[in-house]
mmCIF file of C-alpha atoms and ligand atoms in Angstrom:
data_model
loop_
_atom_site.group_PDB
_atom_site.id
_atom_site.type_symbol
_atom_site.label_atom_id
_atom_site.label_comp_id
_atom_site.label_asym_id
_atom_site.label_seq_id
_atom_site.Cartn_x
_atom_site.Cartn_y
_atom_site.Cartn_z
ATOM 1 C CA UNK A 1 0.000 0.000 0.000
ATOM 2 C CA UNK A 2 1.042 3.626 -0.538
ATOM 3 C CA UNK A 3 2.870 5.504 2.193
ATOM 4 C CA UNK A 4 0.645 8.572 2.112
ATOM 5 C CA UNK A 5 -2.590 9.907 3.567
ATOM 6 C CA UNK A 6 -3.649 11.119 0.121
ATOM 7 C CA UNK A 7 -5.379 8.830 -2.347
ATOM 8 C CA UNK A 8 -2.798 7.713 -4.925
ATOM 9 C CA UNK A 9 -3.940 6.107 -8.158
ATOM 10 C CA UNK A 10 -2.054 3.609 -10.244
ATOM 11 C CA UNK A 11 -3.570 2.411 -13.485
ATOM 12 C CA UNK A 12 -2.287 -1.140 -12.832
ATOM 13 C CA UNK A 13 -4.010 -1.576 -9.444
ATOM 14 C CA UNK A 14 -7.151 0.071 -10.808
ATOM 15 C CA UNK A 15 -7.247 -2.292 -13.766
ATOM 16 C CA UNK A 16 -6.908 -5.343 -11.495
ATOM 17 C CA UNK A 17 -9.511 -4.331 -8.913
ATOM 18 C CA UNK A 18 -11.843 -1.782 -10.452
ATOM 19 C CA UNK A 19 -12.316 -2.397 -14.178
ATOM 20 C CA UNK A 20 -16.050 -2.687 -13.404
ATOM 21 C CA UNK A 21 -16.146 1.101 -12.874
ATOM 22 C CA UNK A 22 -15.719 1.856 -16.579
ATOM 23 C CA UNK A 23 -17.459 -1.368 -17.670
ATOM 24 C CA UNK A 24 -20.587 -0.136 -15.862
ATOM 25 C CA UNK A 25 -20.297 3.352 -17.374
ATOM 26 C CA UNK A 26 -22.057 2.601 -20.664
ATOM 27 C CA UNK A 27 -25.391 4.049 -19.493
ATOM 28 C CA UNK A 28 -23.955 7.417 -18.623
ATOM 29 C CA UNK A 29 -22.162 7.544 -21.997
ATOM 30 C CA UNK A 30 -25.578 6.864 -23.550
ATOM 31 C CA UNK A 31 -26.996 9.842 -21.608
ATOM 32 C CA UNK A 32 -24.163 11.967 -23.022
ATOM 33 C CA UNK A 33 -24.994 10.823 -26.583
ATOM 34 C CA UNK A 34 -21.720 12.173 -28.009
ATOM 35 C CA UNK A 35 -21.817 13.388 -31.595
ATOM 36 C CA UNK A 36 -18.999 13.388 -34.139
ATOM 37 C CA UNK A 37 -17.099 16.675 -34.027
ATOM 38 C CA UNK A 38 -18.388 17.747 -30.596
ATOM 39 C CA UNK A 39 -15.744 19.038 -28.168
ATOM 40 C CA UNK A 40 -16.091 17.023 -24.974
ATOM 41 C CA UNK A 41 -14.189 17.165 -21.678
ATOM 42 C CA UNK A 42 -13.967 13.952 -19.626
ATOM 43 C CA UNK A 43 -13.611 15.215 -16.054
ATOM 44 C CA UNK A 44 -11.764 12.688 -13.898
ATOM 45 C CA UNK A 45 -10.995 10.486 -16.892
ATOM 46 C CA UNK A 46 -9.228 7.777 -14.867
ATOM 47 C CA UNK A 47 -7.310 5.426 -17.145
ATOM 48 C CA UNK A 48 -9.258 6.674 -20.163
ATOM 49 C CA UNK A 49 -11.379 3.588 -20.865
ATOM 50 C CA UNK A 50 -14.564 5.645 -21.335
ATOM 51 C CA UNK A 51 -12.689 8.601 -22.835
ATOM 52 C CA UNK A 52 -11.644 6.221 -25.629
ATOM 53 C CA UNK A 53 -15.257 5.040 -26.060
ATOM 54 C CA UNK A 54 -16.346 8.669 -26.476
ATOM 55 C CA UNK A 55 -13.460 9.345 -28.894
ATOM 56 C CA UNK A 56 -14.566 6.397 -31.028
ATOM 57 C CA UNK A 57 -17.828 8.241 -31.787
ATOM 58 C CA UNK A 58 -15.830 10.903 -33.635
ATOM 59 C CA UNK A 59 -16.110 13.475 -30.838
ATOM 60 C CA UNK A 60 -13.002 15.546 -30.043
ATOM 61 C CA UNK A 61 -12.535 14.414 -26.479
ATOM 62 C CA UNK A 62 -9.977 15.470 -23.912
ATOM 63 C CA UNK A 63 -9.489 13.938 -20.476
ATOM 64 C CA UNK A 64 -8.344 15.579 -17.270
ATOM 65 C CA UNK A 65 -7.409 13.807 -14.069
ATOM 66 C CA UNK A 66 -5.483 14.612 -10.908
ATOM 67 C CA UNK A 67 -3.361 11.481 -11.311
ATOM 68 C CA UNK A 68 -0.354 11.596 -13.635
ATOM 69 C CA UNK A 69 -0.428 7.791 -13.874
ATOM 70 C CA UNK A 70 -4.047 7.871 -15.080
ATOM 71 C CA UNK A 71 -3.306 10.673 -17.553
ATOM 72 C CA UNK A 72 -0.397 8.642 -18.989
ATOM 73 C CA UNK A 73 -2.715 5.604 -19.302
ATOM 74 C CA UNK A 74 -5.301 7.746 -21.115
ATOM 75 C CA UNK A 75 -2.667 9.158 -23.477
ATOM 76 C CA UNK A 76 -1.479 5.606 -24.163
ATOM 77 C CA UNK A 77 -4.953 4.945 -25.608
ATOM 78 C CA UNK A 78 -4.283 7.732 -28.125
ATOM 79 C CA UNK A 79 -6.565 10.223 -26.371
ATOM 80 C CA UNK A 80 -5.563 13.776 -25.336
ATOM 81 C CA UNK A 81 -5.303 14.184 -21.569
ATOM 82 C CA UNK A 82 -3.802 16.544 -19.000
ATOM 83 C CA UNK A 83 -3.171 16.489 -15.280
ATOM 84 C CA UNK A 84 -5.593 18.958 -13.702
ATOM 85 C CA UNK A 85 -7.463 19.372 -10.417
ATOM 86 C CA UNK A 86 -11.184 19.032 -11.175
ATOM 87 C CA UNK A 87 -11.856 21.640 -8.491
ATOM 88 C CA UNK A 88 -9.747 24.211 -10.368
ATOM 89 C CA UNK A 89 -10.528 23.707 -14.065
ATOM 90 C CA UNK A 90 -8.803 26.264 -16.274
ATOM 91 C CA UNK A 91 -10.938 26.057 -19.449
ATOM 92 C CA UNK A 92 -12.997 28.915 -20.799
ATOM 93 C CA UNK A 93 -15.950 28.303 -23.171
ATOM 94 C CA UNK A 94 -14.105 25.488 -24.946
ATOM 95 C CA UNK A 95 -16.458 22.507 -24.698
ATOM 96 C CA UNK A 96 -19.888 21.489 -25.993
ATOM 97 C CA UNK A 97 -20.205 18.934 -23.195
ATOM 98 C CA UNK A 98 -18.527 17.906 -19.953
ATOM 99 C CA UNK A 99 -18.777 14.223 -19.026
ATOM 100 C CA UNK A 100 -17.797 12.526 -15.783
ATOM 101 C CA UNK A 101 -18.052 8.965 -14.490
ATOM 102 C CA UNK A 102 -17.258 7.854 -10.932
ATOM 103 C CA UNK A 103 -15.061 10.850 -10.213
ATOM 104 C CA UNK A 104 -17.121 13.734 -8.795
ATOM 105 C CA UNK A 105 -17.459 12.103 -5.366
ATOM 106 C CA UNK A 106 -13.682 12.517 -4.890
ATOM 107 C CA UNK A 107 -13.999 16.296 -5.435
ATOM 108 C CA UNK A 108 -15.474 17.492 -2.168
ATOM 109 C CA UNK A 109 -15.606 21.168 -3.189
ATOM 110 C CA UNK A 110 -18.637 20.620 -5.425
ATOM 111 C CA UNK A 111 -19.283 24.357 -5.855
ATOM 112 C CA UNK A 112 -15.780 24.827 -7.309
ATOM 113 C CA UNK A 113 -16.268 21.839 -9.633
ATOM 114 C CA UNK A 114 -19.607 23.149 -10.909
ATOM 115 C CA UNK A 115 -18.201 26.672 -11.384
ATOM 116 C CA UNK A 116 -15.283 25.254 -13.399
ATOM 117 C CA UNK A 117 -17.571 23.110 -15.548
ATOM 118 C CA UNK A 118 -19.826 26.131 -16.166
ATOM 119 C CA UNK A 119 -16.816 28.184 -17.282
ATOM 120 C CA UNK A 120 -15.535 25.354 -19.501
ATOM 121 C CA UNK A 121 -18.817 24.992 -21.411
ATOM 122 C CA UNK A 122 -20.271 27.058 -24.217
ATOM 123 C CA UNK A 123 -23.763 28.452 -23.453
ATOM 124 C CA UNK A 124 -26.264 25.591 -23.766
ATOM 125 C CA UNK A 125 -23.446 23.056 -23.264
ATOM 126 C CA UNK A 126 -24.294 19.834 -21.416
ATOM 127 C CA UNK A 127 -22.967 18.500 -18.143
ATOM 128 C CA UNK A 128 -23.652 14.751 -17.990
ATOM 129 C CA UNK A 129 -22.285 12.724 -15.119
ATOM 130 C CA UNK A 130 -22.604 9.832 -12.735
ATOM 131 C CA UNK A 131 -21.030 9.596 -9.289
ATOM 132 C CA UNK A 132 -21.707 8.061 -5.919
ATOM 133 C CA UNK A 133 -24.976 9.351 -4.464
ATOM 134 C CA UNK A 134 -26.477 9.580 -0.992
ATOM 135 C CA UNK A 135 -26.095 6.222 0.793
ATOM 136 C CA UNK A 136 -23.310 5.011 -1.519
ATOM 137 C CA UNK A 137 -21.180 2.247 0.057
ATOM 138 C CA UNK A 138 -22.895 3.150 3.343
ATOM 139 C CA UNK A 139 -22.110 -0.125 5.041
ATOM 140 C CA UNK A 140 -18.401 0.137 4.157
ATOM 141 C CA UNK A 141 -18.260 3.744 5.353
ATOM 142 C CA UNK A 142 -20.007 2.811 8.612
ATOM 143 C CA UNK A 143 -17.664 -0.107 9.250
ATOM 144 C CA UNK A 144 -14.543 1.977 8.557
ATOM 145 C CA UNK A 145 -15.813 4.779 10.808
ATOM 146 C CA UNK A 146 -16.408 2.250 13.596
ATOM 147 C CA UNK A 147 -12.921 0.794 13.105
ATOM 148 C CA UNK A 148 -11.457 4.289 13.022
ATOM 149 C CA UNK A 149 -13.127 5.083 16.360
ATOM 150 C CA UNK A 150 -11.909 1.831 17.841
ATOM 151 C CA UNK A 151 -8.300 2.287 16.676
ATOM 152 C CA UNK A 152 -7.886 6.065 16.772
ATOM 153 C CA UNK A 153 -7.859 6.669 13.005
ATOM 154 C CA UNK A 154 -9.219 9.969 11.692
ATOM 155 C CA UNK A 155 -12.818 9.671 10.406
ATOM 156 C CA UNK A 156 -11.827 11.743 7.375
ATOM 157 C CA UNK A 157 -9.677 8.807 6.252
ATOM 158 C CA UNK A 158 -12.638 6.457 6.590
ATOM 159 C CA UNK A 159 -14.990 8.640 4.598
ATOM 160 C CA UNK A 160 -13.322 11.151 2.261
ATOM 161 C CA UNK A 161 -16.152 11.269 -0.296
ATOM 162 C CA UNK A 162 -19.083 13.523 -1.208
ATOM 163 C CA UNK A 163 -22.205 11.450 -1.903
ATOM 164 C CA UNK A 164 -24.999 13.988 -2.423
ATOM 165 C CA UNK A 165 -28.742 13.435 -2.573
ATOM 166 C CA UNK A 166 -30.786 14.439 -5.620
ATOM 167 C CA UNK A 167 -32.050 17.569 -3.844
ATOM 168 C CA UNK A 168 -28.602 18.654 -2.712
ATOM 169 C CA UNK A 169 -26.911 18.243 -6.103
ATOM 170 C CA UNK A 170 -29.840 19.674 -8.044
ATOM 171 C CA UNK A 171 -29.654 22.740 -5.775
ATOM 172 C CA UNK A 172 -25.916 23.084 -6.392
ATOM 173 C CA UNK A 173 -26.336 22.781 -10.173
ATOM 174 C CA UNK A 174 -29.182 25.289 -10.273
ATOM 175 C CA UNK A 175 -27.290 27.776 -8.083
ATOM 176 C CA UNK A 176 -24.259 27.249 -10.340
ATOM 177 C CA UNK A 177 -26.113 28.340 -13.482
ATOM 178 C CA UNK A 178 -27.439 25.049 -14.876
ATOM 179 C CA UNK A 179 -30.891 23.836 -15.881
ATOM 180 C CA UNK A 180 -31.285 20.241 -14.720
ATOM 181 C CA UNK A 181 -33.032 18.050 -17.306
ATOM 182 C CA UNK A 182 -32.786 14.740 -15.421
ATOM 183 C CA UNK A 183 -31.352 13.659 -12.087
ATOM 184 C CA UNK A 184 -31.854 10.291 -10.421
ATOM 185 C CA UNK A 185 -30.510 8.158 -7.597
ATOM 186 C CA UNK A 186 -29.954 4.548 -8.709
ATOM 187 C CA UNK A 187 -29.232 1.742 -6.202
ATOM 188 C CA UNK A 188 -26.736 -0.540 -7.979
ATOM 189 C CA UNK A 189 -25.403 -3.446 -5.923
ATOM 190 C CA UNK A 190 -21.950 -3.997 -7.430
ATOM 191 C CA UNK A 191 -19.963 -7.208 -7.430
ATOM 192 C CA UNK A 192 -16.361 -6.685 -6.315
ATOM 193 C CA UNK A 193 -14.170 -8.857 -8.568
ATOM 194 C CA UNK A 194 -11.274 -8.985 -6.094
ATOM 195 C CA UNK A 195 -13.411 -8.930 -2.952
ATOM 196 C CA UNK A 196 -13.543 -6.368 -0.172
ATOM 197 C CA UNK A 197 -9.740 -6.512 0.239
ATOM 198 C CA UNK A 198 -9.130 -5.533 -3.393
ATOM 199 C CA UNK A 199 -11.704 -2.749 -3.174
ATOM 200 C CA UNK A 200 -10.183 -1.338 0.009
ATOM 201 C CA UNK A 201 -6.667 -1.578 -1.429
ATOM 202 C CA UNK A 202 -7.782 0.438 -4.450
ATOM 203 C CA UNK A 203 -10.078 2.989 -2.849
ATOM 204 C CA UNK A 204 -9.085 3.325 0.823
ATOM 205 C CA UNK A 205 -5.349 2.590 1.106
ATOM 206 C CA UNK A 206 -4.729 5.793 3.157
ATOM 207 C CA UNK A 207 -6.989 4.517 5.969
ATOM 208 C CA UNK A 208 -5.053 1.252 6.235
ATOM 209 C CA UNK A 209 -1.733 3.021 5.927
ATOM 210 C CA UNK A 210 -2.681 5.116 8.961
ATOM 211 C CA UNK A 211 -3.103 1.840 10.867
ATOM 212 C CA UNK A 212 0.608 1.123 10.383
ATOM 213 C CA UNK A 213 1.578 -2.424 11.359
ATOM 214 C CA UNK A 214 -2.032 -3.108 12.450
ATOM 215 C CA UNK A 215 -3.257 -2.763 8.832
ATOM 216 C CA UNK A 216 -3.759 -6.492 8.283
ATOM 217 C CA UNK A 217 -5.677 -6.816 11.570
ATOM 218 C CA UNK A 218 -7.923 -3.915 10.584
ATOM 219 C CA UNK A 219 -8.591 -5.484 7.213
ATOM 220 C CA UNK A 220 -9.599 -8.731 8.941
ATOM 221 C CA UNK A 221 -11.880 -6.735 11.280
ATOM 222 C CA UNK A 222 -13.433 -4.905 8.334
ATOM 223 C CA UNK A 223 -14.119 -8.217 6.580
ATOM 224 C CA UNK A 224 -15.640 -9.711 9.739
ATOM 225 C CA UNK A 225 -17.899 -6.655 10.255
ATOM 226 C CA UNK A 226 -19.051 -6.511 6.649
ATOM 227 C CA UNK A 227 -19.311 -10.168 5.652
ATOM 228 C CA UNK A 228 -22.850 -10.632 7.020
ATOM 229 C CA UNK A 229 -24.085 -7.726 4.874
ATOM 230 C CA UNK A 230 -21.930 -7.937 1.754
ATOM 231 C CA UNK A 231 -20.527 -11.463 1.339
ATOM 232 C CA UNK A 232 -22.531 -14.313 -0.173
ATOM 233 C CA UNK A 233 -22.128 -17.906 0.992
ATOM 234 C CA UNK A 234 -20.105 -18.496 -2.196
ATOM 235 C CA UNK A 235 -17.566 -15.895 -1.005
ATOM 236 C CA UNK A 236 -18.564 -13.269 -3.582
ATOM 237 C CA UNK A 237 -18.582 -9.702 -2.220
ATOM 238 C CA UNK A 238 -21.188 -7.215 -3.455
ATOM 239 C CA UNK A 239 -20.980 -3.577 -2.353
ATOM 240 C CA UNK A 240 -23.992 -1.343 -1.749
ATOM 241 C CA UNK A 241 -23.333 1.169 -4.532
ATOM 242 C CA UNK A 242 -25.839 3.974 -5.140
ATOM 243 C CA UNK A 243 -25.311 6.139 -8.214
ATOM 244 C CA UNK A 244 -26.348 9.747 -8.749
ATOM 245 C CA UNK A 245 -26.795 10.358 -12.472
ATOM 246 C CA UNK A 246 -27.764 13.671 -14.065
ATOM 247 C CA UNK A 247 -27.993 15.625 -17.272
ATOM 248 C CA UNK A 248 -27.887 19.437 -17.079
ATOM 249 C CA UNK A 249 -27.417 22.358 -19.457
ATOM 250 C CA UNK A 250 -25.410 25.533 -18.955
ATOM 251 C CA UNK A 251 -27.689 28.573 -19.011
HETATM 252 C C1 LIG B 301 -17.933 4.927 -6.437
HETATM 253 O O1 LIG B 301 -17.660 4.867 -7.636
HETATM 254 O O2 LIG B 301 -19.071 5.076 -6.036
HETATM 255 C C2 LIG B 301 -16.865 4.861 -5.425
HETATM 256 C C3 LIG B 301 -15.610 4.530 -5.781
HETATM 257 C C4 LIG B 301 -14.653 4.496 -4.836
HETATM 258 C C5 LIG B 301 -14.911 4.788 -3.547
HETATM 259 C C6 LIG B 301 -16.165 5.110 -3.196
HETATM 260 C C7 LIG B 301 -17.139 5.145 -4.136
#
């Protein structure tokens, strides 16, 4: 695991443990309905799997991500990408659409994200995205918070995400100068291909790093707490994902 309190992404670990994230992104790409020649920004492009799908439609797509490793993986797919903080986008009226899958919940300053997306779009431009919504991975968050309390680990490391409700995000979009065409919360139980351990390694390494040499014990405790809710008799783990998906237009 990484020796840092910040989330660090590597395309290799992501590919092994979290390929389902882009595999399950087809519906939100369908909501985007990219057209040939459109200029589209993929905000939080990850390793570029969906950026490449959008590029294949003939759209002129560009990815941004905070991780240099992810940006290199996106570029390796032949797609333009830059390292950029999604909470400090620097584009001005350059895009017909901004797309995002499974990234916005990492950007806790949602007002700054929405302001940057608004600036990046042309008037009438679309903002189409999916992220974790209210109640997302609630059992995992609750278990990590309980373990954090028990072992003196900061709650912020157990739960670093922003999982808004429909009302909260619709309010933020409207206040940020968007008209919301559709916004829904979608419960989506999600099978974890490498189990809870693989998921935690990919998405919550900083919490376990803070546990130091007790990390393996904490992982065993997390599995024991969560198995009754998330593990089938066959051993398959399924997490309680809830997606927030929306389509909005810049006024
Ligand atoms: C999600 O896509 O909902 C998610 C991913 C990683 C951590 C938490 C949530």
